[in-house]
Amino acid sequence: MFTPHTDADREAMLRAIGIDHLADLFKVVPAKHRFPDLALPPAETEMEAVAELQNLAWANESARDLACFLGAGAYNHYVPAAVDAVLRRGEFLTAYTPYQPELSQGTLQAIFEYQSLVAALTGMDVSNASHYDGATAVAEAVNMAYANFRGKRAKIVLSPALHPQYRQTVRTYSTDSPLQLVGDGPESDLNAGPEALLPLIDGETALVVVQYPDFFGRVYDYTSLAEAAHAAGALLCVAINPMALGMLKTPGQMGADIVTGEGQPLGIPMSFGGPYLGLFATRKEFVRKMAGRLVGESIDNRGQLAYVLTLTAREQHIRREKATSNICSNQGLMALGSAVYMSLLGKNGLRQVAELNYHKAHHAAARIHDLPKYSLWSGAPFFNEFVIQCPLPVAEINDLLLEHDILGGYDLSQDYPALTHHMLVAVTEMNSHEEIETLVEALREVSNG
Amino acid sequence: MGEPQLCDLSVPGRQGIRFPQPDVPLSDLPPAGLLRDELPLPEMSELEVIRHYTRLSQLNYSIDTGYYPLGSCTMKYNPKVNEETVRLPGFAYAHPLQPVETVQGSLVLLYNLQEWLKEIGGFAGITLQPAAGAHGELTGVLIIRAYHRSRGDHKRDKILIPDSAHGTNPATSAMSGLRVVELKSDARGNVDLEALKLECDDTLAGLMLTNPNTLGLFDENVEEVIRMVHQAGGLVYGDGANMNALLGIVRPGDLGIDVLHYNLHKTFSTPHGGGGPGSGPVGVAENLVDFLPGPIVDVIDMGDEETPPLYGLVQPPKSIGRVKAFHGHFGMAVRAYTYLVMHGAQGLRQIAEMAVLNANYLLSRLRDTYHLPYDRVCMHEFVLEGRWPEVPDVHALDIAKRLMDYKFHPPTNYFPLIVHEALMIEPTETESKETLDTFADAMLKIAEEAHTNPQLLKDAPHNTPVGRVDEVKAAKELVLCCGVSALDRE
Amino acid sequence: MSNIPANLKFAESNEWILVEGSTGTVGISDYAQNQLSDIVFAEIVVAEGDEIKQGDTIATIESVKAAADVYSPVSGKIVAINEDLGAAPEVINSSPYEAAWIIKIELSDPAELKPLMDAVAYGAHVESQG
């Protein structure tokens, strides 16, 4: 199968090593634990394995089978065929980390271009080669801000409208650190906009983190928040949905110091939660504080333009315990996929798909708002996701929607006890007019009990 | 001639893909103040995009095009069937937050993978959430800290890291607030028991052990090392980057290792993708199961004769919390699952046996020409010195670069730090004897060239798309985006 | 062979100090810059007026292959920092003992100078580092 050794090969190799039996290579392993009997299912051929996996995949009802109105950090978007065609090239797929620039100019230039595209999209000066996902990118932003002030500022203000799983991840990362995380306690006013965070920002604050559009889909201009953070000497991090930036003002224009984001909407399949893409960009004055891999332009000893990993002295393999992060990979393939996606769509295509999301979501929101017993929770501008107040618990509604082959929105009561009967609905370019009408009719039917 | 940059390929008015016109009435756009003015992305046709990326791919070295003896990276063949199964629509189009009743296929897959990884490593619990090996390490160390804290044992803030460990270990420990103490290796490349004894006190949180270590050597005293740490009240973290040598040979959990991360992208054949994504599941012993990051997959309803069991997501009672959003790198889990069902117990043992056979065979071909600082039977990899006293100007780096001219990716060099001019070679089990022989021949030829024509090595590589790259210029000028320097010192 | 001026004192971590009256000037040694190789970045992390203790980090220096923190060999109040270093870190390679001074510090405890090495002792120390 995947090991090419013939009996003759083994014999010859053992002879060259100077031993008689394969088992002699493992004498150093404690005898009582050597060669355990592993209770694993018997080996299958490729044909059988594919059949087994196919059966498991069929046991799912995916967004191919259901009309998907679920978002909350992962979105059902169209992935152009050309994206996967590039990812499947073995030269990208099976290459190692580009530590040897002479043999990795393809990966290096692709990352360099990815950095350029992300910087352009976010309105920031520099992007790294990516973090694991949207959640860990925020955790890295927190660590970066803390390190930036050399531990002298330990307060981090988290918007309660930052994705709950991102906030949980930040909490896990900071369990054993002196960081103080504030702003998202149970008492926080969820209806309030970013101005509710202003009183929390002070001389102890290292970073303020908000989401754009926020977890509830709302779009706010964070310019005055950035000004307030800067006035207190703190930094502002904006966690983005990159597709929204196809039409919306950039966090760079608002004065953000760090932009993180979940890059999944840029041509990456939902794939039950991963692998996704942690976007991370910052201003040039913080480039050396940013963790993660970076590619720079240079020349080779033949005078040609060439790319190479740079600022590696910040990273874990050199700084060891003094590094601000232990990250030593990036989401290489996902970053490549998003770069192909952005190249294909380009300036007009990304705006077009963003607006398509916008119009469909607004149409759906208006139709649902018109239903008796349903209403839009917020009057703030939104992009492709919005909260509706429902007459019943969301879990009950979703059970009934499933009977209509509809994957309903996210039940906010799971994370926000105050938001019982509140559903977060996402509408993308994948949802046809007909699907929206089916949703509206199903919601009407559900409320009539 | 290099490949032009995207920004230079852009022509106003081109577009690689179009979307349908809205089939709903248009709404008013948000106020102008919330809209962006320009969107400076390239404008290209689909063919131009495809040609650009295809040409870039051709500048890469990859497993599919050649042999990659990179120590500690386990660059084995990535089976093509993995790329089919991961793209099955039922998996690829599943949303991570769907009701569990609608994603039983995904959950069964994750559950089985958890069970198999527990069985392979000898562990009582596992999380598939960590996104990479380093992320798994962080998870493991946070679990160790949570364990001591839960026992009211607050003074344990010291972590021991052997000098032969992976470079990530110290950074990981520091992220979780631990004090790093480096442990020396003894003359045979094992953990130095005397040095260990001195550090075994009541501040000891744990030891991070890479076994086989980065010299490719299985620690001859591994059980004693683990016993000493346990006796002092500490836990042992196993760095599973080198699990390829142990599949079906020994279970780390049986040796007493308390926590271990796997690298699905090394041991279980998921592709490296030019630097990621990885996947770093963490296995733990019985006393740590409650601390695993949540959620993990479990049977939430046993069912009966009529109904099959229902799988769901559960939160361990004393969980350290999430380490990322959703359920980990599911796509990597599908690939690893595919690989595992195709191997079974015998197949796994064969992987390790052939990996170790290949390493020892290659070592036998090279050991008379390159100095072997630790002369023992190696496991899946070995470390040579890339230097000869009679040609002091030739360094490991020069050997590495010259190998490129022979169409090989160089071994890992300058690591581990405890060997001068280290060349760390891991053949993996998927390479044939002929490939190993061709590689060995090239290594021997280069050793000869080092003595007869050292300049050939100093100037290498000669046949690659680019030559040696000026790293100082890159770091000084900091051009990190098309046409812009990040360096304008205000 | 490293250049080791006779009028300086040295710390084990390779910083030098030139003492004039109660003021010390601090930088890194020729041996240290040589070990780091081409320096591409330097950042002074303290400011004029800061009170610092012996062993506190005063600067971070990076080459393409290494990063090093620079520690103050003495305690005291910082009276000047080298503002030019950030824009031209390569002077640490070319002029470690003159143009590339890092801070000037008003010594609060001259007794701290005692255990520092003189040029001869530092020469032996460098030798032992190989």
Short mmCIF file of N, CA and C in Angstrom, two decimals, chain A residues 2 5 10 13 32 35 39 44 52 54 56 60-61 63-64 71 74 84 88-89 91 93-96 100 102-103 106-107 109 113 115-116 120-121 133 165 168 172-173 176 245 247-249 271-272 274 284 297-302 304 307 321 326 330-331 333 344 346-347 352 358-360 362 433, chain B residues 3-6 15-16 19 23 27-28 34 36 39 42-43 52 56-57 60-61 63-64 68 73 84 87-88 90 92-95 98 102-103 105-106 119 134-135 149 172 174 223 249 273-276 322 325-326 329 331 337 341 350 358 401 430 461 464-465 467-468 470 479-480 482 486 488:
data_model
loop_
_atom_site.label_atom_id
_atom_site.label_comp_id
_atom_site.label_asym_id
_atom_site.label_seq_id
_atom_site.Cartn_x
_atom_site.Cartn_y
_atom_site.Cartn_z
N PHE A 2 1.16 1.78 1.21
CA PHE A 2 1.99 3.00 1.25
C PHE A 2 3.44 2.70 1.64
N HIS A 5 8.24 -1.72 0.72
CA HIS A 5 9.27 -2.74 0.98
C HIS A 5 8.87 -4.14 0.52
N ARG A 10 13.74 -5.93 2.59
CA ARG A 10 13.92 -6.05 4.04
C ARG A 10 15.16 -6.85 4.39
N MET A 13 18.26 -4.85 3.68
CA MET A 13 18.44 -3.72 4.60
C MET A 13 18.87 -4.21 5.98
N LYS A 32 8.07 -5.43 28.72
CA LYS A 32 6.69 -5.74 29.11
C LYS A 32 5.66 -4.87 28.39
N PHE A 35 5.36 -4.11 21.70
CA PHE A 35 4.43 -4.72 20.75
C PHE A 35 3.06 -5.03 21.38
N ALA A 39 -6.41 -2.87 20.00
CA ALA A 39 -7.78 -3.24 19.63
C ALA A 39 -8.33 -2.21 18.64
N GLU A 44 -8.94 -1.91 6.13
CA GLU A 44 -9.79 -1.94 4.94
C GLU A 44 -8.97 -1.54 3.73
N GLU A 52 -17.06 3.21 3.65
CA GLU A 52 -17.35 3.50 5.05
C GLU A 52 -17.51 5.01 5.28
N GLN A 54 -18.17 7.25 3.05
CA GLN A 54 -19.35 7.73 2.33
C GLN A 54 -20.60 7.52 3.17
N LEU A 56 -20.80 7.40 6.42
CA LEU A 56 -20.80 8.38 7.51
C LEU A 56 -21.24 9.75 6.98
N ASN A 60 -24.99 12.50 7.65
CA ASN A 60 -25.18 13.93 7.95
C ASN A 60 -26.24 14.51 7.04
N GLU A 61 -26.95 15.50 7.56
CA GLU A 61 -27.76 16.36 6.68
C GLU A 61 -27.03 17.69 6.63
N ALA A 63 -25.64 21.40 4.54
CA ALA A 63 -26.22 22.55 3.83
C ALA A 63 -26.51 22.21 2.37
N ARG A 64 -26.08 21.03 1.92
CA ARG A 64 -26.47 20.57 0.59
C ARG A 64 -27.91 20.01 0.62
N GLY A 71 -25.41 30.75 11.00
CA GLY A 71 -24.11 31.41 10.79
C GLY A 71 -23.32 31.36 12.08
N ALA A 74 -19.57 30.77 11.22
CA ALA A 74 -19.23 29.90 10.08
C ALA A 74 -20.37 30.07 9.08
N ASP A 84 -10.50 25.13 -5.19
CA ASP A 84 -10.08 23.78 -4.81
C ASP A 84 -9.11 23.19 -5.82
N ARG A 88 -5.64 21.47 -4.54
CA ARG A 88 -5.36 20.05 -4.75
C ARG A 88 -4.06 19.81 -5.47
N ARG A 89 -3.40 20.85 -5.91
CA ARG A 89 -2.10 20.62 -6.54
C ARG A 89 -1.13 20.09 -5.48
N GLU A 91 1.93 20.08 -5.35
CA GLU A 91 3.08 20.94 -5.05
C GLU A 91 2.77 21.93 -3.93
N LEU A 93 -0.12 21.22 -1.74
CA LEU A 93 -0.72 20.38 -0.71
C LEU A 93 0.32 19.64 0.12
N THR A 94 1.35 19.11 -0.55
CA THR A 94 2.29 18.24 0.16
C THR A 94 3.65 18.88 0.38
N ALA A 95 3.70 20.21 0.31
CA ALA A 95 4.96 20.90 0.59
C ALA A 95 5.09 21.14 2.08
N TYR A 96 6.33 21.23 2.55
CA TYR A 96 6.56 21.55 3.96
C TYR A 96 6.61 23.08 4.13
N GLN A 100 13.20 26.49 3.53
CA GLN A 100 14.27 26.52 2.53
C GLN A 100 13.76 27.33 1.35
N GLU A 102 14.91 28.38 -1.35
CA GLU A 102 15.28 27.96 -2.71
C GLU A 102 14.28 26.96 -3.28
N LEU A 103 13.61 26.21 -2.37
CA LEU A 103 12.70 25.16 -2.82
C LEU A 103 11.24 25.50 -2.53
N GLY A 106 7.13 29.12 -4.42
CA GLY A 106 5.69 29.11 -4.70
C GLY A 106 4.89 29.41 -3.44
N THR A 107 5.16 28.66 -2.39
CA THR A 107 4.47 28.89 -1.12
C THR A 107 4.78 30.29 -0.60
N GLN A 109 5.76 33.10 -2.18
CA GLN A 109 5.12 34.19 -2.91
C GLN A 109 3.61 34.18 -2.66
N GLU A 113 1.59 37.30 -1.15
CA GLU A 113 0.41 37.90 -1.81
C GLU A 113 -0.81 37.83 -0.90
N GLN A 115 -0.68 38.05 2.36
CA GLN A 115 -0.47 39.17 3.29
C GLN A 115 -0.91 40.49 2.65
N SER A 116 -0.57 40.65 1.36
CA SER A 116 -0.91 41.89 0.66
C SER A 116 -2.42 42.04 0.53
N ALA A 120 -4.81 44.87 2.25
CA ALA A 120 -5.67 45.72 1.42
C ALA A 120 -7.13 45.63 1.87
N LEU A 121 -7.57 44.44 2.17
CA LEU A 121 -8.97 44.24 2.55
C LEU A 121 -9.29 44.93 3.87
N ASP A 133 -7.47 30.22 13.76
CA ASP A 133 -8.86 30.56 13.43
C ASP A 133 -9.20 31.90 14.05
N GLN A 165 -17.49 31.97 21.74
CA GLN A 165 -16.40 30.99 21.72
C GLN A 165 -15.04 31.68 21.64
N GLN A 168 -14.40 32.67 25.18
CA GLN A 168 -14.01 31.49 25.97
C GLN A 168 -12.55 31.11 25.69
N THR A 172 -9.39 30.80 28.29
CA THR A 172 -8.54 29.62 28.47
C THR A 172 -7.07 30.01 28.35
N TYR A 173 -6.75 30.79 27.32
CA TYR A 173 -5.36 31.19 27.10
C TYR A 173 -4.81 31.99 28.29
N ASP A 176 -3.63 31.30 33.35
CA ASP A 176 -2.48 31.35 34.25
C ASP A 176 -1.69 32.65 34.08
N LEU A 245 -16.29 43.22 4.55
CA LEU A 245 -15.41 44.30 4.10
C LEU A 245 -15.42 44.45 2.59
N MET A 247 -17.91 45.57 1.27
CA MET A 247 -18.64 46.83 1.11
C MET A 247 -18.43 47.81 2.26
N LEU A 248 -18.10 47.32 3.45
CA LEU A 248 -18.08 48.21 4.62
C LEU A 248 -16.73 48.90 4.82
N LYS A 249 -16.82 50.02 5.51
CA LYS A 249 -15.63 50.79 5.90
C LYS A 249 -14.63 49.88 6.60
N SER A 271 -17.07 22.58 6.50
CA SER A 271 -16.36 21.41 6.98
C SER A 271 -16.51 21.16 8.49
N PHE A 272 -17.72 21.29 9.00
CA PHE A 272 -18.04 21.00 10.39
C PHE A 272 -17.09 21.71 11.37
N GLY A 274 -13.85 23.27 10.68
CA GLY A 274 -12.43 23.51 10.46
C GLY A 274 -11.81 22.51 9.51
N LYS A 284 2.08 49.18 11.08
CA LYS A 284 3.50 48.86 10.92
C LYS A 284 4.30 49.03 12.21
N GLU A 297 10.03 40.32 1.09
CA GLU A 297 10.65 40.32 -0.23
C GLU A 297 12.14 40.58 -0.06
N SER A 298 12.94 39.96 -0.90
CA SER A 298 14.38 40.22 -0.86
C SER A 298 14.96 39.88 -2.24
N ILE A 299 16.26 39.66 -2.29
CA ILE A 299 16.88 39.19 -3.54
C ILE A 299 17.76 37.99 -3.22
N ASP A 300 18.07 37.19 -4.25
CA ASP A 300 18.96 36.05 -4.02
C ASP A 300 20.37 36.40 -4.49
N ASN A 301 21.28 35.44 -4.36
CA ASN A 301 22.67 35.72 -4.70
C ASN A 301 22.91 35.75 -6.21
N ARG A 302 21.82 35.55 -6.98
CA ARG A 302 21.93 35.76 -8.43
C ARG A 302 21.27 37.07 -8.84
N GLN A 304 18.14 37.98 -8.28
CA GLN A 304 16.72 37.89 -8.63
C GLN A 304 15.84 38.24 -7.44
N TYR A 307 11.61 35.57 -2.25
CA TYR A 307 10.85 35.72 -1.00
C TYR A 307 11.45 34.81 0.07
N GLU A 321 11.47 30.65 25.58
CA GLU A 321 10.49 31.05 26.60
C GLU A 321 10.18 32.55 26.59
N ASN A 326 3.65 30.46 21.06
CA ASN A 326 4.38 29.25 20.67
C ASN A 326 4.02 28.81 19.26
N ASN A 330 1.13 27.91 10.18
CA ASN A 330 0.08 28.84 9.82
C ASN A 330 -0.95 28.00 9.08
N GLN A 331 -2.09 28.58 8.75
CA GLN A 331 -3.11 27.79 8.05
C GLN A 331 -2.80 27.83 6.56
N LEU A 333 -2.71 26.12 3.72
CA LEU A 333 -3.63 25.82 2.61
C LEU A 333 -4.83 26.74 2.62
N LEU A 344 -9.82 35.71 -7.63
CA LEU A 344 -10.88 35.40 -8.59
C LEU A 344 -11.99 36.46 -8.55
N GLY A 346 -11.86 39.48 -7.00
CA GLY A 346 -11.31 40.80 -7.25
C GLY A 346 -12.16 41.89 -6.65
N LYS A 347 -11.81 43.13 -7.00
CA LYS A 347 -12.46 44.27 -6.35
C LYS A 347 -13.96 44.31 -6.64
N GLN A 352 -19.66 42.65 -5.11
CA GLN A 352 -20.91 42.09 -5.63
C GLN A 352 -21.47 41.03 -4.67
N TYR A 358 -26.00 41.20 1.58
CA TYR A 358 -26.68 42.31 2.25
C TYR A 358 -28.16 42.38 1.84
N HIS A 359 -28.39 42.36 0.55
CA HIS A 359 -29.78 42.51 0.07
C HIS A 359 -30.63 41.32 0.47
N LYS A 360 -30.10 40.12 0.37
CA LYS A 360 -30.89 38.94 0.73
C LYS A 360 -31.21 38.96 2.22
N HIS A 362 -31.37 41.54 4.18
CA HIS A 362 -32.32 42.61 4.52
C HIS A 362 -33.73 42.27 4.07
N HIS A 433 -34.40 33.27 -3.14
CA HIS A 433 -35.65 33.93 -2.78
C HIS A 433 -36.65 32.90 -2.28
N GLU B 3 7.87 34.71 -11.26
CA GLU B 3 6.45 34.89 -11.56
C GLU B 3 6.03 36.28 -11.08
N PRO B 4 5.34 37.07 -11.94
CA PRO B 4 4.91 38.41 -11.52
C PRO B 4 3.98 38.34 -10.30
N GLN B 5 3.94 39.43 -9.55
CA GLN B 5 3.04 39.49 -8.40
C GLN B 5 1.61 39.76 -8.87
N LEU B 6 0.66 39.28 -8.04
CA LEU B 6 -0.76 39.48 -8.34
C LEU B 6 -1.08 40.91 -8.72
N GLN B 15 -12.70 40.06 -14.21
CA GLN B 15 -13.26 39.43 -13.01
C GLN B 15 -13.28 37.92 -13.24
N GLY B 16 -12.79 37.14 -12.26
CA GLY B 16 -12.63 35.70 -12.43
C GLY B 16 -13.88 34.90 -12.20
N PHE B 19 -21.37 36.48 -9.83
CA PHE B 19 -22.47 35.96 -9.01
C PHE B 19 -23.80 36.37 -9.64
N ASP B 23 -32.17 38.10 -6.50
CA ASP B 23 -33.52 37.67 -6.81
C ASP B 23 -34.50 38.16 -5.75
N SER B 27 -32.45 46.58 -1.01
CA SER B 27 -32.66 47.43 0.16
C SER B 27 -31.72 48.61 0.09
N ASP B 28 -32.00 49.62 0.90
CA ASP B 28 -31.08 50.76 0.95
C ASP B 28 -29.76 50.30 1.54
N LEU B 34 -20.53 54.39 6.62
CA LEU B 34 -20.18 53.01 6.98
C LEU B 34 -19.64 52.22 5.80
N ARG B 36 -16.98 51.48 2.55
CA ARG B 36 -15.58 51.72 2.22
C ARG B 36 -15.51 52.46 0.87
N LEU B 39 -11.75 49.28 -2.90
CA LEU B 39 -11.43 47.91 -2.51
C LEU B 39 -10.27 47.48 -3.41
N PRO B 42 -6.98 42.68 -6.74
CA PRO B 42 -6.62 42.54 -8.17
C PRO B 42 -7.84 42.21 -9.03
N GLU B 43 -7.73 42.47 -10.31
CA GLU B 43 -8.80 42.14 -11.27
C GLU B 43 -8.21 41.23 -12.33
N HIS B 52 -1.35 31.70 -12.81
CA HIS B 52 -0.47 32.30 -11.80
C HIS B 52 -0.17 31.29 -10.69
N LEU B 56 3.24 29.25 -9.76
CA LEU B 56 3.82 29.33 -8.42
C LEU B 56 4.05 27.93 -7.87
N SER B 57 3.06 27.06 -8.06
CA SER B 57 3.20 25.71 -7.50
C SER B 57 4.44 25.03 -8.07
N ASN B 60 7.72 25.13 -6.25
CA ASN B 60 7.80 24.45 -4.95
C ASN B 60 8.39 23.06 -5.07
N TYR B 61 9.05 22.64 -4.00
CA TYR B 61 9.38 21.24 -3.80
C TYR B 61 8.24 20.65 -2.97
N ILE B 63 6.27 16.64 -1.42
CA ILE B 63 6.40 15.17 -1.32
C ILE B 63 6.03 14.53 -2.65
N ASP B 64 5.01 15.09 -3.28
CA ASP B 64 4.57 14.49 -4.55
C ASP B 64 5.64 14.57 -5.63
N TYR B 68 11.90 13.96 0.91
CA TYR B 68 11.97 15.00 1.94
C TYR B 68 12.47 14.42 3.25
N CYS B 73 9.86 15.94 11.08
CA CYS B 73 8.70 16.48 10.36
C CYS B 73 7.84 15.37 9.75
N GLU B 84 -10.19 12.75 -1.19
CA GLU B 84 -11.55 12.46 -1.66
C GLU B 84 -12.53 12.45 -0.50
N ARG B 87 -13.69 15.67 1.10
CA ARG B 87 -14.56 16.52 0.27
C ARG B 87 -15.95 15.94 0.06
N LEU B 88 -16.25 14.81 0.69
CA LEU B 88 -17.61 14.28 0.57
C LEU B 88 -18.59 15.36 1.04
N GLY B 90 -21.40 15.55 2.46
CA GLY B 90 -21.97 15.45 3.81
C GLY B 90 -21.03 16.01 4.87
N ALA B 92 -18.18 18.21 3.96
CA ALA B 92 -17.69 19.54 3.57
C ALA B 92 -18.73 20.64 3.77
N TYR B 93 -20.02 20.27 3.67
CA TYR B 93 -21.06 21.30 3.78
C TYR B 93 -21.78 21.27 5.12
N ALA B 94 -21.22 20.56 6.12
CA ALA B 94 -21.86 20.53 7.43
C ALA B 94 -21.44 21.74 8.24
N HIS B 95 -22.43 22.39 8.85
CA HIS B 95 -22.14 23.56 9.69
C HIS B 95 -21.79 23.06 11.09
N GLN B 98 -24.76 22.84 13.82
CA GLN B 98 -26.02 22.16 13.52
C GLN B 98 -26.47 21.33 14.72
N THR B 102 -28.56 16.05 13.32
CA THR B 102 -28.36 16.18 11.87
C THR B 102 -26.92 15.91 11.45
N VAL B 103 -26.02 15.72 12.41
CA VAL B 103 -24.60 15.52 12.05
C VAL B 103 -24.05 14.28 12.74
N GLY B 105 -23.14 11.57 11.41
CA GLY B 105 -22.00 11.02 10.66
C GLY B 105 -20.69 11.65 11.13
N SER B 106 -20.66 12.98 11.23
CA SER B 106 -19.45 13.68 11.69
C SER B 106 -19.10 13.27 13.12
N GLU B 119 -6.64 4.28 22.14
CA GLU B 119 -6.11 2.92 22.11
C GLU B 119 -4.64 2.90 21.64
N ALA B 134 1.82 22.56 18.38
CA ALA B 134 2.12 23.57 19.41
C ALA B 134 0.87 23.91 20.21
N HIS B 135 -0.26 23.89 19.54
CA HIS B 135 -1.53 24.18 20.21
C HIS B 135 -1.89 23.04 21.16
N ARG B 149 -3.67 22.80 40.35
CA ARG B 149 -4.49 23.83 40.99
C ARG B 149 -5.69 23.19 41.68
N THR B 172 5.84 27.32 24.91
CA THR B 172 4.55 26.85 25.40
C THR B 172 4.46 27.00 26.91
N ALA B 174 6.11 28.95 28.87
CA ALA B 174 6.06 30.35 29.30
C ALA B 174 4.67 30.93 29.10
N GLU B 223 11.34 4.62 31.86
CA GLU B 223 10.45 4.30 32.98
C GLU B 223 10.95 4.91 34.29
N ILE B 249 4.33 -0.26 18.59
CA ILE B 249 5.60 -0.70 19.21
C ILE B 249 5.48 -0.56 20.72
N GLY B 273 0.67 21.04 3.70
CA GLY B 273 0.07 22.23 3.09
C GLY B 273 0.96 23.46 3.06
N GLY B 274 2.26 23.29 3.02
CA GLY B 274 3.15 24.45 2.99
C GLY B 274 3.18 25.20 4.30
N GLY B 275 2.88 24.50 5.39
CA GLY B 275 2.99 25.15 6.71
C GLY B 275 1.74 25.02 7.55
N GLY B 276 0.74 24.34 7.07
CA GLY B 276 -0.47 24.14 7.86
C GLY B 276 -1.66 23.96 6.94
N ARG B 322 -12.36 26.11 26.20
CA ARG B 322 -12.05 25.92 24.78
C ARG B 322 -10.65 26.39 24.46
N ALA B 325 -12.34 27.87 18.40
CA ALA B 325 -13.76 27.80 18.11
C ALA B 325 -14.11 26.42 17.54
N PHE B 326 -15.34 26.02 17.76
CA PHE B 326 -15.91 24.79 17.17
C PHE B 326 -15.16 23.53 17.62
N HIS B 329 -9.90 20.81 13.89
CA HIS B 329 -9.77 20.74 12.43
C HIS B 329 -10.42 19.47 11.91
N GLY B 331 -11.59 18.61 9.10
CA GLY B 331 -11.08 18.11 7.82
C GLY B 331 -9.83 17.25 7.98
N TYR B 337 -8.74 9.67 9.90
CA TYR B 337 -9.67 8.54 10.05
C TYR B 337 -9.53 7.60 8.85
N VAL B 341 -8.43 3.67 9.17
CA VAL B 341 -9.24 2.49 8.79
C VAL B 341 -8.52 1.65 7.74
N GLN B 350 3.40 -1.93 11.18
CA GLN B 350 4.27 -1.97 10.01
C GLN B 350 4.82 -0.58 9.65
N ASN B 358 14.02 1.90 7.74
CA ASN B 358 14.57 2.85 6.77
C ASN B 358 15.63 3.74 7.41
N LYS B 401 22.33 22.85 1.25
CA LYS B 401 22.04 23.57 0.01
C LYS B 401 22.51 22.77 -1.21
N THR B 430 7.46 5.49 3.89
CA THR B 430 6.91 5.38 2.53
C THR B 430 7.97 5.44 1.45
N PRO B 461 22.68 26.39 -3.67
CA PRO B 461 22.31 25.57 -4.82
C PRO B 461 22.49 26.30 -6.15
N THR B 464 18.32 25.57 -8.62
CA THR B 464 16.99 25.84 -8.07
C THR B 464 16.44 27.14 -8.68
N PRO B 465 15.12 27.36 -8.57
CA PRO B 465 14.55 28.59 -9.16
C PRO B 465 15.23 29.86 -8.64
N GLY B 467 18.57 31.28 -5.88
CA GLY B 467 19.73 30.87 -5.09
C GLY B 467 19.54 31.26 -3.64
N ARG B 468 20.63 31.34 -2.88
CA ARG B 468 20.51 31.71 -1.47
C ARG B 468 19.94 33.12 -1.35
N ASP B 470 18.89 36.70 0.48
CA ASP B 470 19.47 37.65 1.43
C ASP B 470 18.47 37.93 2.56
N VAL B 479 9.73 44.52 3.37
CA VAL B 479 8.69 44.62 2.36
C VAL B 479 7.80 43.39 2.54
N LEU B 480 6.62 43.60 3.13
CA LEU B 480 5.74 42.49 3.51
C LEU B 480 4.46 42.47 2.70
N CYS B 482 2.82 43.72 -1.41
CA CYS B 482 3.19 44.14 -2.76
C CYS B 482 3.52 45.64 -2.78
N ALA B 486 7.05 48.06 5.16
CA ALA B 486 6.42 48.30 6.45
C ALA B 486 7.33 49.16 7.31
N ASP B 488 8.71 52.39 7.84
CA ASP B 488 9.07 53.77 7.66
C ASP B 488 9.07 54.26 9.07
#
